[in-house]
Short mmCIF file of C-alpha atoms and ligand atoms in Angstrom, two decimals:
data_model
loop_
_atom_site.label_atom_id
_atom_site.label_comp_id
_atom_site.label_asym_id
_atom_site.label_seq_id
_atom_site.Cartn_x
_atom_site.Cartn_y
_atom_site.Cartn_z
CA MET O 284 6.22 30.26 27.10
CA ALA O 285 6.34 33.25 29.49
CA LEU O 286 3.84 32.67 32.50
CA ALA O 287 2.66 35.06 35.15
CA PRO O 288 1.21 33.77 38.26
CA ALA O 289 -1.56 31.31 37.40
CA ALA O 290 -5.14 32.69 37.21
CA GLY O 291 -8.24 30.37 37.55
CA ALA O 292 -8.42 28.60 40.88
CA HIS O 293 -7.81 31.76 43.07
CA GLY O 294 -7.97 34.44 40.41
CA PRO O 295 -10.09 35.81 37.76
CA THR O 296 -11.77 33.26 35.27
CA GLY O 297 -13.51 33.40 32.10
CA LEU O 298 -12.72 33.28 28.25
CA GLY O 299 -8.95 34.40 27.47
CA VAL O 300 -7.88 34.47 31.14
CA THR O 301 -4.27 33.15 31.19
CA GLY O 302 -0.99 33.95 32.90
CA ARG O 303 0.89 33.67 29.65
CA ARG O 304 2.69 36.96 28.82
CA ASP O 305 3.55 36.03 25.18
CA LEU O 306 1.86 36.74 22.08
CA TRP O 307 -0.34 33.66 22.38
CA TRP O 308 -3.31 35.15 20.47
CA ALA O 309 -1.04 35.87 17.35
CA SER O 310 -1.07 32.31 15.95
CA PRO O 311 -4.98 31.97 16.12
CA LEU O 312 -5.40 35.16 14.86
CA ALA O 313 -3.27 34.55 11.89
CA THR O 314 -4.83 31.28 11.22
CA PHE O 315 -8.28 32.86 11.20
CA ILE O 316 -7.13 35.45 8.76
CA VAL O 317 -5.71 32.82 6.33
CA TYR O 318 -8.61 30.29 6.56
CA ALA O 319 -11.03 33.05 6.16
CA GLY O 320 -9.19 34.58 3.14
CA PHE O 321 -9.20 30.88 1.57
CA ILE O 322 -12.86 30.37 2.36
CA VAL O 323 -13.78 33.68 0.59
CA TYR O 324 -11.57 33.11 -2.28
CA GLY O 325 -12.38 29.45 -2.82
CA THR O 326 -16.20 30.38 -2.69
CA TRP O 327 -15.77 32.98 -5.13
CA SER O 328 -13.76 30.83 -7.57
CA ALA O 329 -16.25 27.91 -7.03
CA LEU O 330 -19.09 30.24 -7.81
CA HIS O 331 -17.50 31.42 -11.19
CA PRO O 332 -17.50 28.60 -13.47
CA SER O 333 -15.73 30.16 -16.36
CA GLY O 334 -12.17 31.06 -16.88
CA TYR O 335 -10.80 28.28 -14.76
CA ALA O 336 -9.13 26.33 -17.66
CA VAL O 337 -6.82 27.26 -20.50
CA GLU O 338 -5.24 24.51 -22.61
CA PRO O 339 -3.32 22.56 -21.28
CA TYR O 340 -4.19 23.66 -17.74
CA LEU O 341 -7.14 23.08 -15.49
CA SER O 342 -7.56 24.63 -12.05
CA PRO O 343 -7.46 21.87 -9.27
CA PHE O 344 -10.83 23.48 -7.91
CA PHE O 345 -12.70 22.01 -11.05
CA SER O 346 -10.79 18.79 -11.33
CA PRO O 347 -12.15 16.06 -12.03
CA HIS O 348 -13.80 17.96 -14.71
CA PHE O 349 -17.51 16.94 -15.12
CA LYS O 350 -19.63 19.35 -17.07
CA PRO O 351 -22.39 17.31 -18.95
CA ALA O 352 -24.48 19.60 -21.56
CA TRP O 353 -27.58 19.22 -19.52
CA LEU O 354 -25.92 21.08 -16.68
CA PRO O 355 -27.41 24.42 -16.11
CA ALA O 356 -24.90 27.48 -16.88
CA TRP O 357 -25.22 28.65 -13.31
CA PHE O 358 -24.29 25.42 -11.83
CA SER O 359 -20.67 25.20 -11.02
CA PRO O 360 -18.80 22.03 -11.91
CA ALA O 361 -16.80 22.70 -8.75
CA PHE O 362 -19.46 21.51 -6.51
CA PHE O 363 -19.04 17.92 -7.99
CA VAL O 364 -15.50 17.81 -6.73
CA LEU O 365 -14.99 20.49 -3.87
CA TRP O 366 -16.83 18.42 -1.21
CA ALA O 367 -13.99 15.75 -1.14
CA PRO O 368 -11.09 17.90 -0.56
CA LEU O 369 -12.88 20.45 1.53
CA GLY O 370 -14.27 17.59 3.70
CA PHE O 371 -10.97 16.09 3.98
CA ARG O 372 -9.44 19.33 5.33
CA PHE O 373 -12.34 20.21 7.44
CA THR O 374 -12.15 16.80 9.34
CA CYS O 375 -8.36 16.80 9.32
CA TYR O 376 -6.98 16.17 12.80
CA TYR O 377 -4.55 19.28 12.38
CA TYR O 378 -7.15 21.54 10.94
CA ARG O 379 -9.39 20.63 13.67
CA LYS O 380 -7.09 21.75 16.31
CA SER O 381 -6.43 25.00 14.58
CA TYR O 382 -10.00 26.08 13.71
CA TYR O 383 -11.49 25.10 17.02
CA ARG O 384 -8.80 27.56 18.52
CA SER O 385 -8.86 30.37 15.83
CA PHE O 386 -12.71 30.17 15.02
CA MET O 387 -14.22 29.05 18.11
CA ALA O 388 -11.71 29.94 20.92
CA ASP O 389 -12.08 26.18 22.28
CA PRO O 390 -9.84 26.65 23.64
CA PRO O 391 -8.08 29.85 22.44
CA ALA O 392 -4.48 28.39 23.05
CA CYS O 393 -2.45 26.16 25.45
CA ALA O 394 -3.08 27.50 29.10
CA VAL O 395 -5.59 30.12 27.98
CA GLU O 396 -9.12 29.74 29.40
CA GLU O 397 -12.00 28.62 27.05
CA HIS O 398 -15.84 28.91 27.40
CA ARG O 399 -17.02 26.90 30.49
CA SER O 400 -19.42 24.54 28.83
CA ARG O 401 -21.93 22.94 31.26
CA ARG O 402 -21.77 19.62 29.19
CA TYR O 403 -18.65 19.06 27.25
CA ARG O 404 -19.14 16.15 25.02
CA GLY O 405 -16.08 16.54 22.70
CA GLU O 406 -16.72 14.84 19.22
CA THR O 407 -19.24 12.25 20.66
CA ARG O 408 -22.39 14.07 19.57
CA PHE O 409 -23.84 15.48 16.26
CA PRO O 410 -22.54 17.57 14.33
CA TRP O 411 -19.04 17.01 15.73
CA LEU O 412 -19.52 13.30 15.52
CA LEU O 413 -19.39 13.64 11.80
CA GLN O 414 -15.57 14.32 12.37
CA ASN O 415 -15.28 10.59 12.27
CA ALA O 416 -15.87 10.35 8.61
CA HIS O 417 -12.45 11.78 8.11
CA ARG O 418 -11.15 8.30 6.67
CA PHE O 419 -13.90 8.21 4.17
CA PHE O 420 -13.02 11.86 2.84
CA ALA O 421 -9.55 10.68 2.91
CA PHE O 422 -10.24 7.84 0.25
CA ALA O 423 -12.09 10.42 -1.78
CA ALA O 424 -9.50 13.09 -1.56
CA THR O 425 -6.98 10.46 -2.63
CA LEU O 426 -8.69 9.55 -5.83
CA VAL O 427 -9.14 13.36 -6.49
CA LEU O 428 -5.38 13.67 -6.11
CA LEU O 429 -4.61 10.81 -8.55
CA VAL O 430 -6.86 12.92 -11.07
CA LEU O 431 -4.70 16.01 -10.20
CA TRP O 432 -1.78 14.08 -11.15
CA TYR O 433 -3.13 13.16 -14.38
CA ASP O 434 -3.79 16.70 -14.99
CA VAL O 435 -0.14 17.40 -14.56
CA VAL O 436 0.58 14.93 -17.16
CA VAL O 437 -1.89 16.67 -19.46
CA ALA O 438 -0.11 19.95 -18.76
CA PHE O 439 2.81 18.67 -20.70
CA ARG O 440 0.62 18.45 -23.94
CA PHE O 441 0.54 21.92 -25.60
CA PRO O 442 -1.80 22.61 -28.79
CA ALA O 443 0.30 22.74 -31.84
CA PRO O 444 -0.21 25.00 -35.00
CA ASP O 445 -1.23 21.67 -37.02
CA GLY O 446 -4.23 21.02 -34.68
CA GLY O 447 -2.37 18.34 -32.92
CA HIS O 448 -0.28 18.41 -29.59
CA ARG O 449 3.38 18.84 -28.64
CA PHE O 450 5.42 18.16 -25.64
CA GLY O 451 6.25 21.20 -23.73
CA VAL O 452 6.81 22.66 -20.29
CA GLY O 453 5.13 26.07 -19.28
CA ALA O 454 5.32 28.07 -16.11
CA GLY O 455 1.90 26.58 -15.46
CA THR O 456 2.99 22.90 -15.86
CA VAL O 457 5.53 23.73 -13.02
CA VAL O 458 2.78 25.49 -10.95
CA MET O 459 0.53 22.47 -11.18
CA PHE O 460 3.36 19.93 -10.52
CA VAL O 461 4.60 21.85 -7.42
CA ASN O 462 0.95 21.90 -6.17
CA CYS O 463 0.42 18.13 -6.70
CA VAL O 464 3.68 17.57 -4.77
CA MET O 465 2.42 19.54 -1.94
CA LEU O 466 -1.04 17.91 -2.02
CA SER O 467 0.68 14.65 -1.92
CA GLY O 468 2.67 15.54 1.02
CA TYR O 469 -0.32 16.47 2.88
CA THR O 470 -2.39 13.65 1.76
CA PHE O 471 0.01 10.80 2.18
CA GLY O 472 0.78 12.11 5.82
CA CYS O 473 -2.75 11.77 6.93
CA HIS O 474 -3.32 10.12 10.18
CA SER O 475 -6.02 7.98 8.83
CA LEU O 476 -4.20 6.86 5.89
CA ARG O 477 -1.27 6.15 7.89
CA HIS O 478 -3.21 3.95 10.27
CA LEU O 479 -4.81 2.28 7.34
CA VAL O 480 -1.46 0.99 5.96
CA GLY O 481 0.26 0.37 9.34
CA GLY O 482 -2.21 0.23 11.97
CA GLY O 483 -3.83 -2.66 13.75
CA VAL O 484 -0.93 -4.83 13.95
CA ASP O 485 1.42 -5.46 17.01
CA CYS O 486 4.15 -6.89 14.48
CA PHE O 487 5.06 -6.04 10.99
CA SER O 488 7.02 -9.17 10.43
CA CYS O 489 4.18 -11.31 11.62
CA ALA O 490 1.35 -9.62 9.63
CA ARG O 491 0.42 -10.49 6.17
CA ALA O 492 2.07 -8.32 3.68
CA GLY O 493 4.14 -6.99 6.58
CA ARG O 494 7.11 -5.64 4.59
CA LEU O 495 5.01 -3.90 2.15
CA ARG O 496 2.82 -2.43 5.16
CA TYR O 497 5.94 -1.49 7.17
CA GLY O 498 7.31 0.45 3.96
CA LEU O 499 3.92 2.28 3.43
CA TRP O 500 3.66 3.26 7.19
CA SER O 501 7.35 4.44 7.28
CA VAL O 502 6.74 6.76 4.21
CA ALA O 503 3.40 7.83 5.78
CA THR O 504 5.21 8.49 9.08
CA ARG O 505 7.72 10.71 7.29
CA PHE O 506 5.10 12.93 5.97
CA ASN O 507 3.03 12.72 9.00
CA GLU O 508 5.70 14.21 11.26
CA ARG O 509 5.43 17.48 9.20
CA HIS O 510 1.67 17.26 8.66
CA MET O 511 0.91 20.78 9.79
CA GLN O 512 3.58 22.20 7.43
CA TRP O 513 2.22 20.32 4.50
CA ALA O 514 -1.22 21.37 5.49
CA TRP O 515 -0.35 24.98 5.16
CA ILE O 516 1.77 24.92 2.21
CA SER O 517 -0.77 22.80 0.08
CA LEU O 518 -3.42 25.26 1.11
CA PHE O 519 -1.47 28.01 -0.36
CA THR O 520 -0.22 26.17 -3.49
CA VAL O 521 -3.87 24.78 -4.39
CA ALA O 522 -5.19 28.37 -4.11
CA LEU O 523 -2.35 29.98 -6.07
CA THR O 524 -2.55 27.40 -8.84
CA ASP O 525 -6.13 28.46 -9.34
CA VAL O 526 -5.32 32.12 -9.31
CA TYR O 527 -2.43 31.49 -11.73
CA ILE O 528 -4.56 29.35 -14.31
CA ARG O 529 -7.33 32.19 -14.03
CA LEU O 530 -5.00 34.88 -14.89
CA VAL O 531 -3.47 33.07 -17.74
CA ALA O 532 -6.96 32.22 -19.05
CA ALA O 533 -8.10 35.79 -18.73
CA GLY O 534 -4.88 36.85 -20.71
CA THR O 535 -3.72 39.03 -17.73
CA LEU O 536 -0.66 36.94 -17.21
CA PRO O 537 1.63 35.45 -20.03
CA ASP O 538 2.28 31.75 -19.41
CA ALA O 539 6.15 31.71 -19.93
CA ARG O 540 6.92 28.63 -22.13
CA LEU O 541 10.01 26.98 -20.51
CA PHE O 542 10.54 24.16 -23.03
FE1 FES A 839 -4.76 15.68 8.26
FE2 FES A 839 -5.91 13.13 7.94
S1 FES A 839 -5.19 13.83 9.67
S2 FES A 839 -5.56 14.79 6.47
#
């Protein structure tokens, strides 16, 4: 980090004032653009409750799929689902850091001045207090992830000419599989889940089910070490999986049959 003489105590103050001479704004700007793009695309997809499935594929935005007959046509089944993964990401420790910087400039970056709030309360008051619900979103998102893995299994069953199903592997199967791997890497590296399996003990060998807990904690730790990378990659894969299935469903893109 290249630094000029410090601003602040004896120099200019205010939002964005810094002694940094590197492109510190590039990362929050790129983050803003990508997140905003994801929000726009995800909203568009959720509000278009058609063309999100083509046998044997189902978009992750609409899974678990729940569309009872009484549901009005305008009501998207995505609304039954998306609150869990979106709440999970919105309250994620990594995402908080990145969108506090990129959307609220609070702070804009390390060693860059932020708003001067008279009463900084952190996340101790409403609405930011709700960030503490992350552990509950983690449980819900883990259940959704299990259903997405079930969808991957279903994606190996292709309709046959006799009306039954045959085992097969399509490009969509691979796309859905890769997406679930990435989502698993992100989910299992969650700080809350890591604490759930390995926190609250001073000594694994003394704790009940200590070996199992240590094993789970070790796995969670491996994923946790790259939590930011998993967060970014899985954000792209989940959106691209939806795009791919929509293109195949629309007939715009042929689904290559690999096996
Ligand atoms: Fe990022 Fe839980 S801390 S998903």
